[in-house]
């Protein structure tokens, strides 16, 4: 009887040690995954912040173009394009797959085409163009950036 109790006790000890080892392994795996997710989220937030800042520069230049009746965006627009493209390239330089950036790239191209198309077609301010075409392309791009930073990657 004593051997059975000793064997049962040792079996419980071994089982607890085994369960503890598995628990430690799993907790370590979860910690590593969480750390990676947090660092990736911080990097994505930084890129999104740079994209929004560049988009705001472009937006300001377009609004000035409409108000001033210039018909051509000012240098802030082109500075904003440069900053925007640099932020996207940073994503590529970090070795990340660009698939999650594709909606941003798509809407950025549409946004540029909208502004350039206006500048090429008309040198007169057109509030209808601004309300119907520009704002839609601006909001699409802004939404793509917001979705990028808030979606899991």
Short mmCIF file of C-alpha atoms in Angstrom, two decimals:
data_model
loop_
_atom_site.label_atom_id
_atom_site.label_comp_id
_atom_site.label_asym_id
_atom_site.label_seq_id
_atom_site.Cartn_x
_atom_site.Cartn_y
_atom_site.Cartn_z
CA UNK A 1 0.00 0.00 0.00
CA UNK A 2 2.84 2.34 0.86
CA UNK A 3 4.42 1.78 -2.58
CA UNK A 4 1.14 2.69 -4.26
CA UNK A 5 0.87 5.94 -2.29
CA UNK A 6 4.51 6.82 -3.03
CA UNK A 7 4.00 5.97 -6.69
CA UNK A 8 0.81 8.09 -6.80
CA UNK A 9 2.53 10.99 -5.07
CA UNK A 10 5.53 10.86 -7.43
CA UNK A 11 3.19 10.60 -10.41
CA UNK A 12 1.41 13.76 -9.26
CA UNK A 13 4.74 15.56 -8.80
CA UNK A 14 5.90 14.55 -12.29
CA UNK A 15 2.54 15.54 -13.76
CA UNK A 16 2.68 18.95 -12.04
CA UNK A 17 6.26 19.53 -13.20
CA UNK A 18 5.27 18.58 -16.75
CA UNK A 19 2.20 20.87 -16.65
CA UNK A 20 4.34 23.69 -15.23
CA UNK A 21 6.93 23.27 -17.98
CA UNK A 22 4.26 23.37 -20.68
CA UNK A 23 2.68 26.42 -19.04
CA UNK A 24 6.04 28.23 -18.94
CA UNK A 25 6.65 27.38 -22.60
CA UNK A 26 3.21 28.64 -23.64
CA UNK A 27 3.49 31.82 -21.57
CA UNK A 28 6.87 32.55 -23.15
CA UNK A 29 5.42 31.98 -26.63
CA UNK A 30 2.50 34.33 -25.89
CA UNK A 31 4.87 36.96 -24.47
CA UNK A 32 7.03 36.85 -27.61
CA UNK A 33 4.00 37.10 -29.90
CA UNK A 34 2.60 40.02 -27.88
CA UNK A 35 5.92 41.86 -27.92
CA UNK A 36 6.16 41.45 -31.70
CA UNK A 37 2.57 42.60 -32.18
CA UNK A 38 3.11 45.69 -30.03
CA UNK A 39 6.34 46.66 -31.80
CA UNK A 40 4.73 46.15 -35.20
CA UNK A 41 1.72 48.21 -34.12
CA UNK A 42 3.99 51.04 -32.97
CA UNK A 43 5.84 51.00 -36.30
CA UNK A 44 2.53 51.02 -38.21
CA UNK A 45 1.24 53.89 -36.08
CA UNK A 46 4.39 55.89 -36.85
CA UNK A 47 4.02 55.27 -40.58
CA UNK A 48 0.32 56.16 -40.46
CA UNK A 49 1.13 59.37 -38.59
CA UNK A 50 3.62 60.34 -41.28
CA UNK A 51 1.10 59.49 -44.02
CA UNK A 52 -1.62 61.61 -42.38
CA UNK A 53 0.79 64.52 -41.91
CA UNK A 54 1.80 64.36 -45.58
CA UNK A 55 -1.83 64.11 -46.66
CA UNK A 56 -2.68 67.17 -44.57
CA UNK A 57 0.11 69.11 -46.29
CA UNK A 58 -1.31 68.16 -49.67
CA UNK A 59 -4.85 68.98 -48.57
CA UNK A 60 -3.80 72.43 -47.34
CA UNK A 61 -2.11 73.14 -50.67
CA UNK A 62 -5.21 72.07 -52.62
CA UNK A 63 -7.48 74.25 -50.48
CA UNK A 64 -5.12 77.19 -51.04
CA UNK A 65 -5.22 76.43 -54.77
CA UNK A 66 -9.03 76.56 -54.78
CA UNK A 67 -9.27 79.69 -52.64
CA UNK A 68 -6.50 81.61 -54.41
CA UNK A 69 -7.91 80.78 -57.84
CA UNK A 70 -4.39 79.75 -58.82
CA UNK A 71 -5.38 76.47 -60.46
CA UNK A 72 -2.01 74.87 -59.64
CA UNK A 73 -1.11 73.37 -56.28
CA UNK A 74 1.68 75.07 -54.41
CA UNK A 75 5.01 73.58 -53.35
CA UNK A 76 3.43 72.23 -50.14
CA UNK A 77 1.49 69.78 -52.28
CA UNK A 78 4.65 68.37 -53.83
CA UNK A 79 6.43 68.35 -50.46
CA UNK A 80 3.51 66.37 -49.11
CA UNK A 81 3.76 63.89 -51.97
CA UNK A 82 7.44 63.41 -51.22
CA UNK A 83 6.80 62.81 -47.51
CA UNK A 84 3.92 60.47 -48.32
CA UNK A 85 6.01 58.42 -50.73
CA UNK A 86 8.91 58.29 -48.24
CA UNK A 87 6.59 56.90 -45.56
CA UNK A 88 5.38 54.19 -47.92
CA UNK A 89 8.94 53.37 -48.94
CA UNK A 90 9.90 53.03 -45.28
CA UNK A 91 7.42 50.19 -45.08
CA UNK A 92 9.21 48.46 -47.95
CA UNK A 93 12.65 49.14 -46.50
CA UNK A 94 11.66 47.48 -43.23
CA UNK A 95 11.19 44.24 -45.12
CA UNK A 96 7.44 44.15 -44.55
CA UNK A 97 5.12 42.70 -47.13
CA UNK A 98 3.48 45.60 -48.97
CA UNK A 99 0.13 43.81 -49.31
CA UNK A 100 -1.39 45.71 -46.39
CA UNK A 101 -0.32 48.99 -48.02
CA UNK A 102 -2.07 48.29 -51.34
CA UNK A 103 -5.32 50.14 -50.49
CA UNK A 104 -3.28 53.18 -49.45
CA UNK A 105 -1.21 53.05 -52.64
CA UNK A 106 -4.37 52.65 -54.75
CA UNK A 107 -6.19 55.60 -53.15
CA UNK A 108 -3.04 57.73 -53.14
CA UNK A 109 -2.81 57.26 -56.90
CA UNK A 110 -6.48 58.17 -57.34
CA UNK A 111 -5.96 61.23 -55.14
CA UNK A 112 -2.96 62.39 -57.20
CA UNK A 113 -4.87 61.81 -60.44
CA UNK A 114 -7.79 63.86 -59.13
CA UNK A 115 -5.60 66.84 -58.25
CA UNK A 116 -3.42 66.65 -61.37
CA UNK A 117 -6.51 66.20 -63.55
CA UNK A 118 -8.01 69.36 -62.08
CA UNK A 119 -4.79 71.31 -62.51
CA UNK A 120 -4.50 70.18 -66.14
CA UNK A 121 -8.12 70.85 -67.06
CA UNK A 122 -8.92 74.14 -65.40
CA UNK A 123 -7.22 77.16 -64.03
CA UNK A 124 -10.42 78.41 -62.41
CA UNK A 125 -11.55 77.46 -58.92
CA UNK A 126 -14.37 74.98 -59.02
CA UNK A 127 -16.19 74.30 -55.77
CA UNK A 128 -18.26 71.61 -57.47
CA UNK A 129 -15.07 69.70 -58.36
CA UNK A 130 -13.86 70.19 -54.80
CA UNK A 131 -17.09 68.89 -53.26
CA UNK A 132 -17.77 66.04 -55.68
CA UNK A 133 -14.37 64.77 -56.77
CA UNK A 134 -11.67 65.99 -54.45
CA UNK A 135 -13.33 65.32 -51.12
CA UNK A 136 -14.26 61.78 -52.16
CA UNK A 137 -10.69 60.94 -53.14
CA UNK A 138 -9.31 62.64 -50.01
CA UNK A 139 -11.68 60.76 -47.70
CA UNK A 140 -10.99 57.44 -49.43
CA UNK A 141 -7.27 57.87 -48.85
CA UNK A 142 -7.77 59.03 -45.28
CA UNK A 143 -9.98 56.00 -44.58
CA UNK A 144 -7.40 53.63 -46.11
CA UNK A 145 -4.73 55.04 -43.79
CA UNK A 146 -7.03 54.77 -40.78
CA UNK A 147 -7.91 51.18 -41.69
CA UNK A 148 -4.21 50.35 -42.07
CA UNK A 149 -3.33 51.43 -38.56
CA UNK A 150 -6.41 49.89 -36.94
CA UNK A 151 -6.38 46.51 -38.69
CA UNK A 152 -4.33 43.50 -37.55
CA UNK A 153 -1.28 42.82 -39.69
#
